[in-house]
PDB file of C-alpha atoms in Angstrom:
ATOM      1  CA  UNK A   1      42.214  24.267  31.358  1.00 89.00           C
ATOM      2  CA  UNK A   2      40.582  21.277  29.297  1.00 95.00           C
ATOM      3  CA  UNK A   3      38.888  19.097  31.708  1.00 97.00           C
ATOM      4  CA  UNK A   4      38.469  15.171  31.363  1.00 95.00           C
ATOM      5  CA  UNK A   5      36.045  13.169  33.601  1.00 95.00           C
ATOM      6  CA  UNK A   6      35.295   9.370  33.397  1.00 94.00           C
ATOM      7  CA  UNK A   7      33.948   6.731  35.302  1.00 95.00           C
ATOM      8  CA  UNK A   8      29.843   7.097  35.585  1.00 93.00           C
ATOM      9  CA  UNK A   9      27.531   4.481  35.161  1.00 97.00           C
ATOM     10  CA  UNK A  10      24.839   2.384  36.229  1.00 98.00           C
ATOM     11  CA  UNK A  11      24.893   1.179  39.473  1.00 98.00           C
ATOM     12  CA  UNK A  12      22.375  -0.567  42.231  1.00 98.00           C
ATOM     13  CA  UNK A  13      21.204   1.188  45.387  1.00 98.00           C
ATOM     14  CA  UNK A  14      23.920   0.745  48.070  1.00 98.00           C
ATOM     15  CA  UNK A  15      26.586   0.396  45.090  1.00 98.00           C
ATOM     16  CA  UNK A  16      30.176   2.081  44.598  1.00 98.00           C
ATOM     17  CA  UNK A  17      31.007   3.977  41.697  1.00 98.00           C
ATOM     18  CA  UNK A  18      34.394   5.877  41.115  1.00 98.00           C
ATOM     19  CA  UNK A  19      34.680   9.463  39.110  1.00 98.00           C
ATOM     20  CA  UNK A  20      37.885  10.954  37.886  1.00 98.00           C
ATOM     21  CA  UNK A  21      38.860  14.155  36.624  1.00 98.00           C
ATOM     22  CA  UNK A  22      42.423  14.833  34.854  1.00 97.00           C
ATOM     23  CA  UNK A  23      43.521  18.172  33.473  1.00 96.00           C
ATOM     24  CA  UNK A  24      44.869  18.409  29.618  1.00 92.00           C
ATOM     25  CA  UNK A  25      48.172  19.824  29.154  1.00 86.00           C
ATOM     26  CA  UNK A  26      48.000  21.226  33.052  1.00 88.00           C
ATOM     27  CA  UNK A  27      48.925  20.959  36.160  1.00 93.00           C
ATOM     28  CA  UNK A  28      45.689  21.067  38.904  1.00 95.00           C
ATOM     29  CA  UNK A  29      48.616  22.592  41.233  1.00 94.00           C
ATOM     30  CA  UNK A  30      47.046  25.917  42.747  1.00 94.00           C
ATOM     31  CA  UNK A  31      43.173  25.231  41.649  1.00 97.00           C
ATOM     32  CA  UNK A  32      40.048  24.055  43.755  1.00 97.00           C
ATOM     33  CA  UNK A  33      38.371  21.636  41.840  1.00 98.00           C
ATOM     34  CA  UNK A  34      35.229  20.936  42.355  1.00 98.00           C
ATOM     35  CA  UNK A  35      32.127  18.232  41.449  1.00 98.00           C
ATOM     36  CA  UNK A  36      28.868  19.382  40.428  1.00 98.00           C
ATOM     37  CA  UNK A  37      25.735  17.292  39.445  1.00 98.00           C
ATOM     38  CA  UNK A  38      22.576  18.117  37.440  1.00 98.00           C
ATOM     39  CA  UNK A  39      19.573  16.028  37.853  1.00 97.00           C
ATOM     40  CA  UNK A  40      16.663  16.231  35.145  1.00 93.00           C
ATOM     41  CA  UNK A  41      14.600  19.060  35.810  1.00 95.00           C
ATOM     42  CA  UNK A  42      16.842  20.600  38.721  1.00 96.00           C
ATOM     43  CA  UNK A  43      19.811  22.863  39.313  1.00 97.00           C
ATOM     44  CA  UNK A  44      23.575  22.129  39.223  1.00 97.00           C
ATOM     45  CA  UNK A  45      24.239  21.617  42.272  1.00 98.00           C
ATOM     46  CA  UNK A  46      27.548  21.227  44.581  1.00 98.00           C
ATOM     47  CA  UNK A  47      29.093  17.957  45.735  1.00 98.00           C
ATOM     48  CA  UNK A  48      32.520  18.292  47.150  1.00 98.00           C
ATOM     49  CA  UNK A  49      35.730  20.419  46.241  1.00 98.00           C
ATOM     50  CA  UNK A  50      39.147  20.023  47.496  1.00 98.00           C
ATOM     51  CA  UNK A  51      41.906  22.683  47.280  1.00 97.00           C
ATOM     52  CA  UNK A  52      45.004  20.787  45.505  1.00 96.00           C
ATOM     53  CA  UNK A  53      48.007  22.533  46.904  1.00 96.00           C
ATOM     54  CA  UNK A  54      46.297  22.218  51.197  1.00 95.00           C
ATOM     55  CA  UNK A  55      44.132  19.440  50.053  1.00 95.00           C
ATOM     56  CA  UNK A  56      41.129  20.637  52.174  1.00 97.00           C
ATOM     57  CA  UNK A  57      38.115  19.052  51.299  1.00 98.00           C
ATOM     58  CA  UNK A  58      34.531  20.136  51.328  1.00 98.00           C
ATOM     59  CA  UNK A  59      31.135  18.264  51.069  1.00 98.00           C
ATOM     60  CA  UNK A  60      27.567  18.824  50.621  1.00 97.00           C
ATOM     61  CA  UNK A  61      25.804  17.215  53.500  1.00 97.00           C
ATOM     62  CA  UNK A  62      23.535  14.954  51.719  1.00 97.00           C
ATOM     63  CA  UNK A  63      27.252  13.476  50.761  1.00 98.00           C
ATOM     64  CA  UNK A  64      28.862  13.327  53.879  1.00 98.00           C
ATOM     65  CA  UNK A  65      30.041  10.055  55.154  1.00 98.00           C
ATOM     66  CA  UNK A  66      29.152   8.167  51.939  1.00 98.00           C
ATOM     67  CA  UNK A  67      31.235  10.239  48.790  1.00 98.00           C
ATOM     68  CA  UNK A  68      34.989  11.353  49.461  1.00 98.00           C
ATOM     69  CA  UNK A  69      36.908  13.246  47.055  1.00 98.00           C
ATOM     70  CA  UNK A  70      41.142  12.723  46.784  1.00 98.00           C
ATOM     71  CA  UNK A  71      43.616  14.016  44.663  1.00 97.00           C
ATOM     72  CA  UNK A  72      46.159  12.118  43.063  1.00 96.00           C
ATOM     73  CA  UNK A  73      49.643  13.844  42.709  1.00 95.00           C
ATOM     74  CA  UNK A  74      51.332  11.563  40.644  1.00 95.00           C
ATOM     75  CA  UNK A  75      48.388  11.310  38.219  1.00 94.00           C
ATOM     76  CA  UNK A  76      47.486  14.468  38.680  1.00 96.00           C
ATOM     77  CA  UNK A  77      43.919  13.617  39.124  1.00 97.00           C
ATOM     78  CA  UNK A  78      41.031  13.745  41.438  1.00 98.00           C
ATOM     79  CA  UNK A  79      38.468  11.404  42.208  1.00 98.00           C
ATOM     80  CA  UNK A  80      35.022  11.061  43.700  1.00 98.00           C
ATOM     81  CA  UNK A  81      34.731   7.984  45.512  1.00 98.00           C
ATOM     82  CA  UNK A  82      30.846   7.062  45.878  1.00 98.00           C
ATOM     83  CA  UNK A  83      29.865   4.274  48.197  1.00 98.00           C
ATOM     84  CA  UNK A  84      26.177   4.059  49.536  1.00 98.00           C
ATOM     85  CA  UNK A  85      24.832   5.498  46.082  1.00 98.00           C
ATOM     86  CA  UNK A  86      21.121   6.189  46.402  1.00 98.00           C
ATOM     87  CA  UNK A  87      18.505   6.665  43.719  1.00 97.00           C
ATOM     88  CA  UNK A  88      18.634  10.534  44.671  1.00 97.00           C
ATOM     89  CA  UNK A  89      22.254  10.408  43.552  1.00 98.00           C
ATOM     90  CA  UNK A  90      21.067   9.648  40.128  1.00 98.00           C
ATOM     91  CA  UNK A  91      22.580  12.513  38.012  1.00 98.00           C
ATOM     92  CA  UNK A  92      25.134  13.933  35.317  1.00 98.00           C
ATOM     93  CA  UNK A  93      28.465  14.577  37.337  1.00 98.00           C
ATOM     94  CA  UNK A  94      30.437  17.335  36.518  1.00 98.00           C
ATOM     95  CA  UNK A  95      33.950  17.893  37.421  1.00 98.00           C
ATOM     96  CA  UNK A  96      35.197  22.114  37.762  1.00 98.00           C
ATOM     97  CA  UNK A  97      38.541  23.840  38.109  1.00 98.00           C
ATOM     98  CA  UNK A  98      39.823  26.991  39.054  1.00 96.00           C
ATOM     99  CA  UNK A  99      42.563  28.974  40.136  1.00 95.00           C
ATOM    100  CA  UNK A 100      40.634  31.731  41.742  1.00 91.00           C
ATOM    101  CA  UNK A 101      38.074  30.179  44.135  1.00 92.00           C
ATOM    102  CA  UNK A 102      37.798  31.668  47.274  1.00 92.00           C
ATOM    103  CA  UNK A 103      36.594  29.672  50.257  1.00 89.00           C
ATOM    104  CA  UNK A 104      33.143  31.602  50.631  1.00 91.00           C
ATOM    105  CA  UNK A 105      32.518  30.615  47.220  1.00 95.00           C
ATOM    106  CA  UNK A 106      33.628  26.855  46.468  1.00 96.00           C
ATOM    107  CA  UNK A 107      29.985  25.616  46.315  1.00 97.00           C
ATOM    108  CA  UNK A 108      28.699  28.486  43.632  1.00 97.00           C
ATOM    109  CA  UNK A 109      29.481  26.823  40.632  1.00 97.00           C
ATOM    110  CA  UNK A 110      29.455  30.086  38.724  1.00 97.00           C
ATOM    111  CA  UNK A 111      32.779  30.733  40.789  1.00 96.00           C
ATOM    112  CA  UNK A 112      34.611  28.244  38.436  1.00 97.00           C
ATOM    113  CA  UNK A 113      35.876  28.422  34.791  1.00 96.00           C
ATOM    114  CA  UNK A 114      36.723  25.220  33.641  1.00 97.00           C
ATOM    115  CA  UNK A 115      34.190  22.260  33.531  1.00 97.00           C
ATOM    116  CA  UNK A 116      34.340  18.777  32.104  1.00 96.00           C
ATOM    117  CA  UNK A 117      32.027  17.342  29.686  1.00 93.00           C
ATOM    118  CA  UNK A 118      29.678  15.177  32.500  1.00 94.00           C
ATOM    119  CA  UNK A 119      28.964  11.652  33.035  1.00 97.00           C
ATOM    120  CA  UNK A 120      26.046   9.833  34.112  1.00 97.00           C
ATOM    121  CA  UNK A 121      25.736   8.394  37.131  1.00 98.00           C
ATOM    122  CA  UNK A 122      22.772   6.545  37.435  1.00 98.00           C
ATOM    123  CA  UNK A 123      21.435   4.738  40.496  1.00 98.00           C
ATOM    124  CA  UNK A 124      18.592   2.474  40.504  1.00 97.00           C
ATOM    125  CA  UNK A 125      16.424   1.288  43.373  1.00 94.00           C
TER     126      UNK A 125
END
């Protein structure tokens, strides 16, 4: 599945930004989708996931408290709310999918098949 994500940008310390992810031509019924980010010079790393269909939701700790992820049935999107943005946060966002994610594996991003093309999120202090 062709992913979409939108919605980066340049934002102050303590600042809000919203991402969004939509499939093409699909249906995110039955996947775990997932956000990534990449920082210059680091790994991809995990943010949250949330299984579509039980809508469990997962989150890196650094995250927890200040990013929440959603789906959106009748847009058949899901979003990464990001409030408290630090400098830290600063980062190309990646949105995943997959149909075949199983629970010990939702933050290995080599466990999903489908990315989106990134967006910058940057944060300044």
């Amino acid at each position: 599945v062709q992913l979409q994500a939108s919605g980066g940008g340049l934002v102050q310390a303590g600042g809000s930004l919203r991402l969004s992810c939509a499939p093409s031509g699909h249906t995110f019924r039955g996947y775990t989708v997932g956000w990534f980010r990449q920082a210059p010079g680091k790994e991809r790393e995990f943010v949250a996931g949330i299984r579509w269909n039980s809508g469990y939701t997962y989150y890196e700790d650094s995250v927890k408290g200040r990013f929440t992820i959603s789906k959106d049935s009748d847009k058949n999107t899901v979003s990464l709310q990001m409030n408290s943005l630090k400098p830290e946060d600063t980062a190309v966002y990646y949105c995943a999918a997959d149909s075949g994610v199983i629970l010990s594996s939702i933050r290995n991003s080599r466990a999903y098949d489908s990315w989106g093309q990134g967006t910058q999120v940057t944060v300044s202090s």
